[in-house]
């Protein structure tokens, strides 16, 4: 059974939740950037975002600041499905980052007025590759690889969240234009409380979902 860490950060919206769990096969490495003061994790992490469809979009940001943040944004793609848009922070509005290695897992969708996104991220232990500063898919400077390392056993990892109220977008465009958030906040996760066991000889197949 997975040990899942879940936070409902807004007391006025208790059905808005964020969850994380990490396989015990993950470990720390500094080989990507030996000069980092913080050990960098290695291996996939799993996230779950839930919200009522009265919210037009919700987001979960990973990192201490917008400049180097990985941001998961979820909105309705249709009456029964959701869009996952991984975006990088930077100096301007977050933009879709095609370099993010993320998967929307089976089990995600919209049921009984609730959006659910269950996500596997392969490269969430540091900032995703930076996007160009110009061009149709560009963002401001930021998101450089190695800019924000995350420790697998971090007791106080930095995250932030936001949402906008409104009618469903009903868009499968990962680069859809979004309105300004109505509510935002910060939270801290103790990743030691978010682990699950992978048996000896077992393999985390691509579609594995620890939330089901």
PDB file of C-alpha atoms in Angstrom, residues 5-119:
ATOM      1  CA  UNK A   5       0.931  12.524   1.544  1.00  0.00           C
ATOM      2  CA  UNK A   6      -2.149  14.679   0.865  1.00  0.00           C
ATOM      3  CA  UNK A   7      -2.776  18.355   1.551  1.00  0.00           C
ATOM      4  CA  UNK A   8      -6.008  20.345   1.243  1.00  0.00           C
ATOM      5  CA  UNK A   9      -4.432  23.814   1.437  1.00  0.00           C
ATOM      6  CA  UNK A  10      -7.536  26.021   1.179  1.00  0.00           C
ATOM      7  CA  UNK A  11     -10.036  25.630   4.048  1.00  0.00           C
ATOM      8  CA  UNK A  12     -12.695  27.347   1.924  1.00  0.00           C
ATOM      9  CA  UNK A  13     -12.301  24.667  -0.777  1.00  0.00           C
ATOM     10  CA  UNK A  14     -11.747  21.326   0.990  1.00  0.00           C
ATOM     11  CA  UNK A  15     -12.173  19.285  -2.202  1.00  0.00           C
ATOM     12  CA  UNK A  16      -9.064  20.931  -3.670  1.00  0.00           C
ATOM     13  CA  UNK A  17      -6.310  18.455  -2.792  1.00  0.00           C
ATOM     14  CA  UNK A  18      -2.735  17.733  -3.747  1.00  0.00           C
ATOM     15  CA  UNK A  19      -1.049  14.379  -3.135  1.00  0.00           C
ATOM     16  CA  UNK A  20       2.414  12.913  -3.636  1.00  0.00           C
ATOM     17  CA  UNK A  21       4.056   9.517  -3.275  1.00  0.00           C
ATOM     18  CA  UNK A  22       7.538   8.330  -4.199  1.00  0.00           C
ATOM     19  CA  UNK A  23       8.856   4.781  -4.790  1.00  0.00           C
ATOM     20  CA  UNK A  24      11.399   3.587  -2.246  1.00  0.00           C
ATOM     21  CA  UNK A  25      13.718   2.754  -5.145  1.00  0.00           C
ATOM     22  CA  UNK A  26      14.382   6.469  -5.630  1.00  0.00           C
ATOM     23  CA  UNK A  27      17.606   7.789  -4.186  1.00  0.00           C
ATOM     24  CA  UNK A  28      19.738  10.897  -4.140  1.00  0.00           C
ATOM     25  CA  UNK A  29      22.552  11.710  -6.512  1.00  0.00           C
ATOM     26  CA  UNK A  30      24.720  14.734  -7.100  1.00  0.00           C
ATOM     27  CA  UNK A  31      26.134  13.447 -10.376  1.00  0.00           C
ATOM     28  CA  UNK A  32      24.052  15.851 -12.475  1.00  0.00           C
ATOM     29  CA  UNK A  33      25.537  18.850 -10.714  1.00  0.00           C
ATOM     30  CA  UNK A  34      28.244  17.996  -8.165  1.00  0.00           C
ATOM     31  CA  UNK A  35      28.354  21.601  -6.917  1.00  0.00           C
ATOM     32  CA  UNK A  36      24.783  21.546  -5.639  1.00  0.00           C
ATOM     33  CA  UNK A  37      24.418  21.963  -1.915  1.00  0.00           C
ATOM     34  CA  UNK A  38      21.157  19.976  -1.924  1.00  0.00           C
ATOM     35  CA  UNK A  39      21.168  16.304  -2.964  1.00  0.00           C
ATOM     36  CA  UNK A  40      19.111  15.724  -6.103  1.00  0.00           C
ATOM     37  CA  UNK A  41      16.663  12.860  -6.264  1.00  0.00           C
ATOM     38  CA  UNK A  42      16.643  10.265  -9.023  1.00  0.00           C
ATOM     39  CA  UNK A  43      13.600   8.329 -10.251  1.00  0.00           C
ATOM     40  CA  UNK A  44       9.890   9.017 -10.834  1.00  0.00           C
ATOM     41  CA  UNK A  45       7.473  10.749  -8.504  1.00  0.00           C
ATOM     42  CA  UNK A  46       3.693  10.485  -8.557  1.00  0.00           C
ATOM     43  CA  UNK A  47       1.279  13.365  -8.028  1.00  0.00           C
ATOM     44  CA  UNK A  48      -2.498  13.591  -7.734  1.00  0.00           C
ATOM     45  CA  UNK A  49      -4.447  16.825  -8.133  1.00  0.00           C
ATOM     46  CA  UNK A  50      -8.190  16.999  -7.488  1.00  0.00           C
ATOM     47  CA  UNK A  51     -10.619  19.901  -7.689  1.00  0.00           C
ATOM     48  CA  UNK A  52     -14.284  20.629  -8.381  1.00  0.00           C
ATOM     49  CA  UNK A  53     -15.215  21.610 -11.918  1.00  0.00           C
ATOM     50  CA  UNK A  54     -16.272  25.012 -10.575  1.00  0.00           C
ATOM     51  CA  UNK A  55     -12.555  25.757 -10.794  1.00  0.00           C
ATOM     52  CA  UNK A  56     -11.465  26.600 -14.329  1.00  0.00           C
ATOM     53  CA  UNK A  57      -7.894  25.542 -13.695  1.00  0.00           C
ATOM     54  CA  UNK A  58      -5.725  24.436 -10.790  1.00  0.00           C
ATOM     55  CA  UNK A  59      -1.973  24.331 -10.446  1.00  0.00           C
ATOM     56  CA  UNK A  60       0.770  22.827  -8.332  1.00  0.00           C
ATOM     57  CA  UNK A  61       4.175  24.464  -8.435  1.00  0.00           C
ATOM     58  CA  UNK A  62       7.384  22.771  -7.391  1.00  0.00           C
ATOM     59  CA  UNK A  63      10.226  24.911  -6.136  1.00  0.00           C
ATOM     60  CA  UNK A  64      10.981  27.866  -3.883  1.00  0.00           C
ATOM     61  CA  UNK A  65      10.223  30.560  -6.473  1.00  0.00           C
ATOM     62  CA  UNK A  66       8.552  31.137  -9.835  1.00  0.00           C
ATOM     63  CA  UNK A  67      11.815  31.704 -11.697  1.00  0.00           C
ATOM     64  CA  UNK A  68      12.898  28.056 -11.514  1.00  0.00           C
ATOM     65  CA  UNK A  69       9.562  26.374 -10.788  1.00  0.00           C
ATOM     66  CA  UNK A  70       8.056  23.309 -12.408  1.00  0.00           C
ATOM     67  CA  UNK A  71       4.314  23.954 -12.630  1.00  0.00           C
ATOM     68  CA  UNK A  72       1.587  21.360 -13.218  1.00  0.00           C
ATOM     69  CA  UNK A  73      -1.623  22.942 -14.497  1.00  0.00           C
ATOM     70  CA  UNK A  74      -4.843  20.974 -14.912  1.00  0.00           C
ATOM     71  CA  UNK A  75      -8.091  22.000 -16.613  1.00  0.00           C
ATOM     72  CA  UNK A  76     -11.044  20.325 -18.298  1.00  0.00           C
ATOM     73  CA  UNK A  77     -10.438  18.948 -21.779  1.00  0.00           C
ATOM     74  CA  UNK A  78     -14.029  17.764 -22.149  1.00  0.00           C
ATOM     75  CA  UNK A  79     -16.924  16.736 -19.941  1.00  0.00           C
ATOM     76  CA  UNK A  80     -15.052  13.565 -18.968  1.00  0.00           C
ATOM     77  CA  UNK A  81     -11.331  14.249 -19.438  1.00  0.00           C
ATOM     78  CA  UNK A  82      -8.648  16.652 -18.251  1.00  0.00           C
ATOM     79  CA  UNK A  83      -5.608  18.313 -19.786  1.00  0.00           C
ATOM     80  CA  UNK A  84      -2.252  18.270 -18.012  1.00  0.00           C
ATOM     81  CA  UNK A  85      -0.075  21.210 -19.002  1.00  0.00           C
ATOM     82  CA  UNK A  86       3.460  21.160 -17.557  1.00  0.00           C
ATOM     83  CA  UNK A  87       4.791  24.702 -17.594  1.00  0.00           C
ATOM     84  CA  UNK A  88       7.962  26.480 -16.554  1.00  0.00           C
ATOM     85  CA  UNK A  89       8.066  29.646 -14.505  1.00  0.00           C
ATOM     86  CA  UNK A  90      10.509  32.355 -15.465  1.00  0.00           C
ATOM     87  CA  UNK A  91      10.013  36.096 -15.570  1.00  0.00           C
ATOM     88  CA  UNK A  92       6.675  36.120 -17.416  1.00  0.00           C
ATOM     89  CA  UNK A  93       3.510  34.052 -17.526  1.00  0.00           C
ATOM     90  CA  UNK A  94       4.309  30.326 -17.215  1.00  0.00           C
ATOM     91  CA  UNK A  95       4.427  28.619 -20.614  1.00  0.00           C
ATOM     92  CA  UNK A  96       4.080  25.027 -21.729  1.00  0.00           C
ATOM     93  CA  UNK A  97       7.378  23.152 -21.555  1.00  0.00           C
ATOM     94  CA  UNK A  98       7.608  20.278 -24.058  1.00  0.00           C
ATOM     95  CA  UNK A  99      10.827  19.171 -22.363  1.00  0.00           C
ATOM     96  CA  UNK A 100       8.970  18.067 -19.230  1.00  0.00           C
ATOM     97  CA  UNK A 101       8.831  14.270 -19.025  1.00  0.00           C
ATOM     98  CA  UNK A 102       5.366  13.836 -17.509  1.00  0.00           C
ATOM     99  CA  UNK A 103       2.553  11.333 -18.078  1.00  0.00           C
ATOM    100  CA  UNK A 104      -1.154  11.677 -17.302  1.00  0.00           C
ATOM    101  CA  UNK A 105      -2.048   8.247 -15.938  1.00  0.00           C
ATOM    102  CA  UNK A 106      -5.122   6.137 -16.539  1.00  0.00           C
ATOM    103  CA  UNK A 107      -7.619   6.971 -13.822  1.00  0.00           C
ATOM    104  CA  UNK A 108      -7.463  10.676 -14.556  1.00  0.00           C
ATOM    105  CA  UNK A 109     -10.577  12.465 -15.774  1.00  0.00           C
ATOM    106  CA  UNK A 110     -13.781  14.118 -14.603  1.00  0.00           C
ATOM    107  CA  UNK A 111     -16.324  12.186 -12.563  1.00  0.00           C
ATOM    108  CA  UNK A 112     -19.226  13.522 -10.484  1.00  0.00           C
ATOM    109  CA  UNK A 113     -18.127  17.112 -10.882  1.00  0.00           C
ATOM    110  CA  UNK A 114     -14.525  16.481  -9.835  1.00  0.00           C
ATOM    111  CA  UNK A 115     -11.378  16.868 -11.915  1.00  0.00           C
ATOM    112  CA  UNK A 116      -8.713  14.284 -11.123  1.00  0.00           C
ATOM    113  CA  UNK A 117      -5.200  14.281 -12.562  1.00  0.00           C
ATOM    114  CA  UNK A 118      -2.858  11.447 -11.618  1.00  0.00           C
ATOM    115  CA  UNK A 119       0.633  12.146 -12.872  1.00  0.00           C
TER     116      UNK A 119
END
